[in-house]
PDB file of C-alpha atoms and ligand atoms in Angstrom:
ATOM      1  CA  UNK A   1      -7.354  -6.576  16.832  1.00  0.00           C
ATOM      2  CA  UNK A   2      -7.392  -4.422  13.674  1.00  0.00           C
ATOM      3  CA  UNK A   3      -6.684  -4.746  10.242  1.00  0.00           C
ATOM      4  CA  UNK A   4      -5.898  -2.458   7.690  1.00  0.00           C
ATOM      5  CA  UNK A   5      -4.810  -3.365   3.701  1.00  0.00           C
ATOM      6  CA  UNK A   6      -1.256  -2.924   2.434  1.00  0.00           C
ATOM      7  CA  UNK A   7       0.622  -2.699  -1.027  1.00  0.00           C
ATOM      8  CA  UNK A   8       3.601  -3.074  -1.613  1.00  0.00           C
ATOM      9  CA  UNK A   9       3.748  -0.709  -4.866  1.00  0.00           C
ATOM     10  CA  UNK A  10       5.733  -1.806  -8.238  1.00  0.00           C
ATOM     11  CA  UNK A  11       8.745   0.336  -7.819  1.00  0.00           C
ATOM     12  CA  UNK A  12       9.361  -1.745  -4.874  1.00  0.00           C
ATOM     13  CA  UNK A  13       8.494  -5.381  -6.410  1.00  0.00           C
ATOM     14  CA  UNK A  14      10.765  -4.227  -8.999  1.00  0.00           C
ATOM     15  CA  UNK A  15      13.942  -3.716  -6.505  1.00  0.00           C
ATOM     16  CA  UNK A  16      13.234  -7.018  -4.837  1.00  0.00           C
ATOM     17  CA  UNK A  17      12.394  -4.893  -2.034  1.00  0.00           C
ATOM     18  CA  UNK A  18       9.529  -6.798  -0.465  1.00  0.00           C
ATOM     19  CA  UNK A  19      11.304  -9.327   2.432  1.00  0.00           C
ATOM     20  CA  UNK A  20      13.294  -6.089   3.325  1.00  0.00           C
ATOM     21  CA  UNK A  21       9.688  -4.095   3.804  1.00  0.00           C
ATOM     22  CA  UNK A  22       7.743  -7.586   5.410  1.00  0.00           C
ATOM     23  CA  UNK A  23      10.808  -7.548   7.906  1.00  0.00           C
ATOM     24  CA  UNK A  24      10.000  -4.143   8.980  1.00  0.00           C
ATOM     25  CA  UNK A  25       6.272  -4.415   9.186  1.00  0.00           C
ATOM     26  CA  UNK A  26       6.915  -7.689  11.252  1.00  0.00           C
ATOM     27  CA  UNK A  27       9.529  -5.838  13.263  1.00  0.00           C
ATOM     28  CA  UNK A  28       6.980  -3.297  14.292  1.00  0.00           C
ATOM     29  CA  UNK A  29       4.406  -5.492  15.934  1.00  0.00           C
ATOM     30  CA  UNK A  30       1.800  -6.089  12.791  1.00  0.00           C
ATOM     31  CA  UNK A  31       1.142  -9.454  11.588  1.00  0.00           C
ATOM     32  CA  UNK A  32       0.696  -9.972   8.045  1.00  0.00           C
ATOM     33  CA  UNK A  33      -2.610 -12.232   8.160  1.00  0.00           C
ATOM     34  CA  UNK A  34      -3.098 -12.369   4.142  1.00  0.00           C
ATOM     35  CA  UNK A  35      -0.797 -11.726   0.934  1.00  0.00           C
ATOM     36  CA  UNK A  36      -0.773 -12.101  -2.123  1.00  0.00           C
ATOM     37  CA  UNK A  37       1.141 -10.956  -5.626  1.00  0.00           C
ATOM     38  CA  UNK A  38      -0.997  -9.808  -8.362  1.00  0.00           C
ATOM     39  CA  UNK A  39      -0.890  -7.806 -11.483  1.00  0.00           C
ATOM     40  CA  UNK A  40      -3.487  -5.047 -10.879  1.00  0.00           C
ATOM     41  CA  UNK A  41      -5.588  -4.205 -13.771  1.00  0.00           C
ATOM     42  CA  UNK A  42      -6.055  -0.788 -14.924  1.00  0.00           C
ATOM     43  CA  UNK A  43     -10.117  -0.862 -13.692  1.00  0.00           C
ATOM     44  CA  UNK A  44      -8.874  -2.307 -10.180  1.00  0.00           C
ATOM     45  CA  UNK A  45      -6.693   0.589  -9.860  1.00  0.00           C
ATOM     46  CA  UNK A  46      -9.213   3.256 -11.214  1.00  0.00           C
ATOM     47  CA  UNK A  47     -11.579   1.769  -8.564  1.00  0.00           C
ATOM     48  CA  UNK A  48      -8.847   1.585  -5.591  1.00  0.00           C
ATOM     49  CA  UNK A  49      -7.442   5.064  -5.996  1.00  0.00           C
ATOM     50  CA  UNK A  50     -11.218   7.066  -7.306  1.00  0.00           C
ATOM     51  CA  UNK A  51     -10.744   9.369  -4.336  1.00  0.00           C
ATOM     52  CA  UNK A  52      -7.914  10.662  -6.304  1.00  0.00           C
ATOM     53  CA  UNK A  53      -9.878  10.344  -9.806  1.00  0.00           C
ATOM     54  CA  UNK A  54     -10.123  14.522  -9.815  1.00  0.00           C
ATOM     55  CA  UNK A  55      -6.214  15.014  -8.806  1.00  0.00           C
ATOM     56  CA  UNK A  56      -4.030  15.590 -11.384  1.00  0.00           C
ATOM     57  CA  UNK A  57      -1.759  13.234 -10.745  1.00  0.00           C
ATOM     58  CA  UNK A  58      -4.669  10.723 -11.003  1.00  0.00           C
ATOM     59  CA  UNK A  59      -3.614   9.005 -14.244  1.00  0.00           C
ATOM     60  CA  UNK A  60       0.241   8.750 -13.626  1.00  0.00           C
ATOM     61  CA  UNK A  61      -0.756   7.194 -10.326  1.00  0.00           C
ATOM     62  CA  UNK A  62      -3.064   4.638 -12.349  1.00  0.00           C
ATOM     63  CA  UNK A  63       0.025   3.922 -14.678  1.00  0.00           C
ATOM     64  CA  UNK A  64       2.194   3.392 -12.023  1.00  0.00           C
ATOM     65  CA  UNK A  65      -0.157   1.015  -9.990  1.00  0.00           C
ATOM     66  CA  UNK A  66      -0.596  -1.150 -13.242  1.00  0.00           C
ATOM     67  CA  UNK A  67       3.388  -0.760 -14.169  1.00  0.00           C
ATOM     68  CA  UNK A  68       4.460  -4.312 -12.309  1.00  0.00           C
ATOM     69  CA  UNK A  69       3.400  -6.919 -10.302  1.00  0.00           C
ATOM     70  CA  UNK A  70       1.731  -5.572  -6.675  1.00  0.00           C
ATOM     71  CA  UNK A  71       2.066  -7.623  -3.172  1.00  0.00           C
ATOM     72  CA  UNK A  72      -1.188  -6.780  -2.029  1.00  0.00           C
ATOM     73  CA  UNK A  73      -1.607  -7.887   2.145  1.00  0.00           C
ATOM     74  CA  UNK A  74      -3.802  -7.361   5.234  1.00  0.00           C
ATOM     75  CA  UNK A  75      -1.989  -6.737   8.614  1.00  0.00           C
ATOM     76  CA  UNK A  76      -3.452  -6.947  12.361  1.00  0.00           C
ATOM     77  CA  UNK A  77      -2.429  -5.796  15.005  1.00  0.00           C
ATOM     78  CA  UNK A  78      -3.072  -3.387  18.010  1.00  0.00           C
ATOM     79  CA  UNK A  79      -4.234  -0.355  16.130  1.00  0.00           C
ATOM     80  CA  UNK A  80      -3.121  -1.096  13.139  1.00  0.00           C
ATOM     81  CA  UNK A  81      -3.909   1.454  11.078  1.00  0.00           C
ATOM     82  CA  UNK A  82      -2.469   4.067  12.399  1.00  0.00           C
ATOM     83  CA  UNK A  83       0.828   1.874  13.247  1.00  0.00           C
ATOM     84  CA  UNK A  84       1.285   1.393   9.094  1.00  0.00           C
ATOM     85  CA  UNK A  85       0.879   4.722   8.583  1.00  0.00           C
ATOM     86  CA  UNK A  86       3.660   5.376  11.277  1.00  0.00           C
ATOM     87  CA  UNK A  87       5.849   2.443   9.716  1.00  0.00           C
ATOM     88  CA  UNK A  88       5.240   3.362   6.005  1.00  0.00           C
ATOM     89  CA  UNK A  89       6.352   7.736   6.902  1.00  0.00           C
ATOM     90  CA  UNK A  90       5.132  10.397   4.934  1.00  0.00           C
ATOM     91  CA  UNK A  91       3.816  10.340   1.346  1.00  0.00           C
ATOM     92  CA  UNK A  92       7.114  12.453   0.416  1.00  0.00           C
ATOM     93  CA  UNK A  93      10.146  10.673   1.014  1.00  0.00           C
ATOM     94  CA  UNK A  94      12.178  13.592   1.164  1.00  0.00           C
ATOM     95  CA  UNK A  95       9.443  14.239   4.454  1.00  0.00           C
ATOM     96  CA  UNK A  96       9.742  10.885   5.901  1.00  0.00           C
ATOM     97  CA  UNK A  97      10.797  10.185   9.006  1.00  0.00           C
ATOM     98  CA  UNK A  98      14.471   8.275   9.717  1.00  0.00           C
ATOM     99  CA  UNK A  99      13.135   4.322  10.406  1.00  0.00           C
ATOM    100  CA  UNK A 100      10.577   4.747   7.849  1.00  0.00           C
ATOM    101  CA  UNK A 101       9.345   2.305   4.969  1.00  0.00           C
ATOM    102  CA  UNK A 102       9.571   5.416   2.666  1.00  0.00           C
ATOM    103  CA  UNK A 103      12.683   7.125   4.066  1.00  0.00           C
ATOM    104  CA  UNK A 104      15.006   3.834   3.257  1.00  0.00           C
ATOM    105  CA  UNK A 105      13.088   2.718   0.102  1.00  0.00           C
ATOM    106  CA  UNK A 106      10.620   5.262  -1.588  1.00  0.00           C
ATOM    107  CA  UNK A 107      11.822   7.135  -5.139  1.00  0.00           C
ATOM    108  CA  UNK A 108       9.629   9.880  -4.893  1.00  0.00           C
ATOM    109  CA  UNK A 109       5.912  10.686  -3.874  1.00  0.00           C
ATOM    110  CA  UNK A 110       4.673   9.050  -6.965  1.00  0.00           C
ATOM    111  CA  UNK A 111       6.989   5.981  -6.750  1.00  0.00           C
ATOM    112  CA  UNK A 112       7.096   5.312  -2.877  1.00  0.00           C
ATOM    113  CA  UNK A 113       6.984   2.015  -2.108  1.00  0.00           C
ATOM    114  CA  UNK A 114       3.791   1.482  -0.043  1.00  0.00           C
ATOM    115  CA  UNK A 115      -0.106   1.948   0.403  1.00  0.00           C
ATOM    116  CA  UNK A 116      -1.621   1.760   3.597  1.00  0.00           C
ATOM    117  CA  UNK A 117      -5.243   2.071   4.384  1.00  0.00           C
ATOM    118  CA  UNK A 118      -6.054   5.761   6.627  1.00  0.00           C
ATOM    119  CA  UNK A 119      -9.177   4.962   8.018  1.00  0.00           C
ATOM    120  CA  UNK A 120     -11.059   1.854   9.666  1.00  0.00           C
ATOM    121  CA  UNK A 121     -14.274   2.490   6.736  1.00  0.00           C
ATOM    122  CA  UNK A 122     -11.444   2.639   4.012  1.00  0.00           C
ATOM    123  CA  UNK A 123      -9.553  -0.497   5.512  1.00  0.00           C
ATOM    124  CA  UNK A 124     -12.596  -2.541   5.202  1.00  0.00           C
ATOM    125  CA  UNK A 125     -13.548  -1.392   1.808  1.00  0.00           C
ATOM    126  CA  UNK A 126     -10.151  -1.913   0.409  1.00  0.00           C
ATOM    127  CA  UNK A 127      -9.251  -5.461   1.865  1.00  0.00           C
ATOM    128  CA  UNK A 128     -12.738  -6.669   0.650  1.00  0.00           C
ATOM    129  CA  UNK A 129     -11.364  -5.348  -3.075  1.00  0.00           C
ATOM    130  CA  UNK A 130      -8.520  -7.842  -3.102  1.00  0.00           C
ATOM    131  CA  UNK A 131      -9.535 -10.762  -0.204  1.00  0.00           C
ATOM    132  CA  UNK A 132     -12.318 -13.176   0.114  1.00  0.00           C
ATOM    133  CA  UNK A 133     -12.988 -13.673   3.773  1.00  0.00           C
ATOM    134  CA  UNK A 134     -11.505 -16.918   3.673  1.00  0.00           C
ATOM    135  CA  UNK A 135      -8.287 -16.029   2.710  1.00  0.00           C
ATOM    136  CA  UNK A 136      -7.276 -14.172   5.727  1.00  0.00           C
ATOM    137  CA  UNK A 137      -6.191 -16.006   8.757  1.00  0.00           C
ATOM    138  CA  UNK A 138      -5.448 -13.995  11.736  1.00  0.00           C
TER     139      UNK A 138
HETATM  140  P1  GTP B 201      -1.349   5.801  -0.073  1.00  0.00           P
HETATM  141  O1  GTP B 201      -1.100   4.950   1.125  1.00  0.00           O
HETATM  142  O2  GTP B 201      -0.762   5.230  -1.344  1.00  0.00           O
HETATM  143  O3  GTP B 201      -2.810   6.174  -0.224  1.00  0.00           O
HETATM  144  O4  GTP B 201      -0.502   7.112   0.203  1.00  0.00           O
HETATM  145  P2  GTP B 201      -0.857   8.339   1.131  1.00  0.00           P
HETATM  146  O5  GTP B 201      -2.139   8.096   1.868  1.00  0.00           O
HETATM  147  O6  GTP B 201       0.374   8.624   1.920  1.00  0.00           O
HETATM  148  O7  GTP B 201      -1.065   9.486   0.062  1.00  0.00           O
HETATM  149  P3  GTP B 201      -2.392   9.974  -0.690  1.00  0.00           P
HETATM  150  O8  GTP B 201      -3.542   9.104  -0.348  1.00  0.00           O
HETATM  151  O9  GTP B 201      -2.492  11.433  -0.486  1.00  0.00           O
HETATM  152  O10 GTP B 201      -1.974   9.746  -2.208  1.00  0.00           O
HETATM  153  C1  GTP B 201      -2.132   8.468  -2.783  1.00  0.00           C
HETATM  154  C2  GTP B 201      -0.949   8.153  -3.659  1.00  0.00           C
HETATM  155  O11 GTP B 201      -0.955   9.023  -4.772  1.00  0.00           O
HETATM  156  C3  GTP B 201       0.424   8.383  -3.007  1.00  0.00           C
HETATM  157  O12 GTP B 201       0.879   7.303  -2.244  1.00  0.00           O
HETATM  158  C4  GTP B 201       1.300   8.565  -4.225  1.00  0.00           C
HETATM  159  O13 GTP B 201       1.672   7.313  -4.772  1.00  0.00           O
HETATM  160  C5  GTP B 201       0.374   9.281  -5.202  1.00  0.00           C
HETATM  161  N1  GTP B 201       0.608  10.711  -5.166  1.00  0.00           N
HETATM  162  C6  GTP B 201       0.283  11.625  -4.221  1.00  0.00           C
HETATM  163  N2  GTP B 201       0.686  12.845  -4.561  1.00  0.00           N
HETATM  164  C7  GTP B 201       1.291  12.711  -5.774  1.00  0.00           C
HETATM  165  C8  GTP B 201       1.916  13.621  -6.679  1.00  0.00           C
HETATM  166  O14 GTP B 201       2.015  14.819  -6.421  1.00  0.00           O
HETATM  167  N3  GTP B 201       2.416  13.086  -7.844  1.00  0.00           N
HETATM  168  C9  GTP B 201       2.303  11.759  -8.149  1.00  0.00           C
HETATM  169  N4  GTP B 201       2.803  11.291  -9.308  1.00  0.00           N
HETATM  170  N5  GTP B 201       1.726  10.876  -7.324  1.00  0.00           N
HETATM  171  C10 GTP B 201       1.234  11.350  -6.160  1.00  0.00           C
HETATM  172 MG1   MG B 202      -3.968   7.499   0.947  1.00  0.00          MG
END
């Protein structure tokens, strides 16, 4: 089975929004195999989101991430990565499909709700940032 890495992002911590977006993930098959709440700091985020470091949205995105408390999860299932991405909808809320993580919870495409991991090499990297091996039990 696979396993990608989640966040639940702090405009959505800050709604009490994340039983309403763990019922949907559960709801569409994945399994949520580790979790945990954490304040990020501003190096984890700097490190999580680099890819982005050149964008130039790069430091509101690193404000954001460091705003409020994160739920930071891994979830298996049957191609799971893809499957998240499905569940979570398009970056843009205003482009997400109806059914969507983003479509019923996301402010914007800065503030919208959810990360989910787009590749299996970027899955494994990410988890590995947040999770000891031990603390995921499939
Ligand atoms: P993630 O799962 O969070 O990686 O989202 P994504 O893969 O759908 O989008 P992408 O990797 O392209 O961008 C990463 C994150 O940067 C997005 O989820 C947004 O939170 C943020 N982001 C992307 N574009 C913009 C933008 O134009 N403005 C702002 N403020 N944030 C943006
Ligand atoms: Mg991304």
């Amino acid at each position: 089975l696979e396993r990608t890495f989640s966040i639940i992002k702090p405009d959505a911590t800050a709604r009490n929004l994340t039983g309403a977006i763990n019922a949907m993930i559960e709801a569409a098959g994945l399994r949520i195999v580790a979790q945990k709440r954490v304040k990020m700091t501003r190096e984890q985020a700097e490190t999580f989101y680099a890819v982005h470091k050149e964008r130039p949205f790069f430091g509101e995105l690193v404000d954001f991430m460091i705003s409020g408390p994160v739920v930071v999860q891994v979830l298996e299932g049957e191609g799971a990565i893809a499957k998240y991405r499905e569940v979570m909808g398009a970056t843009n809320p205003e482009n997400a499909a109806e059914g969507t993580i983003r479509k019923a919870h996301a402010q914007s495409v800065g503030e919208n709700s959810v990360h989910g991991s787009d590749a299996p090499e970027t899955a494994a990297v990410e988890i590995a940032q947040f999770f000891a091996g031990n603390e995921i039990v499939g």
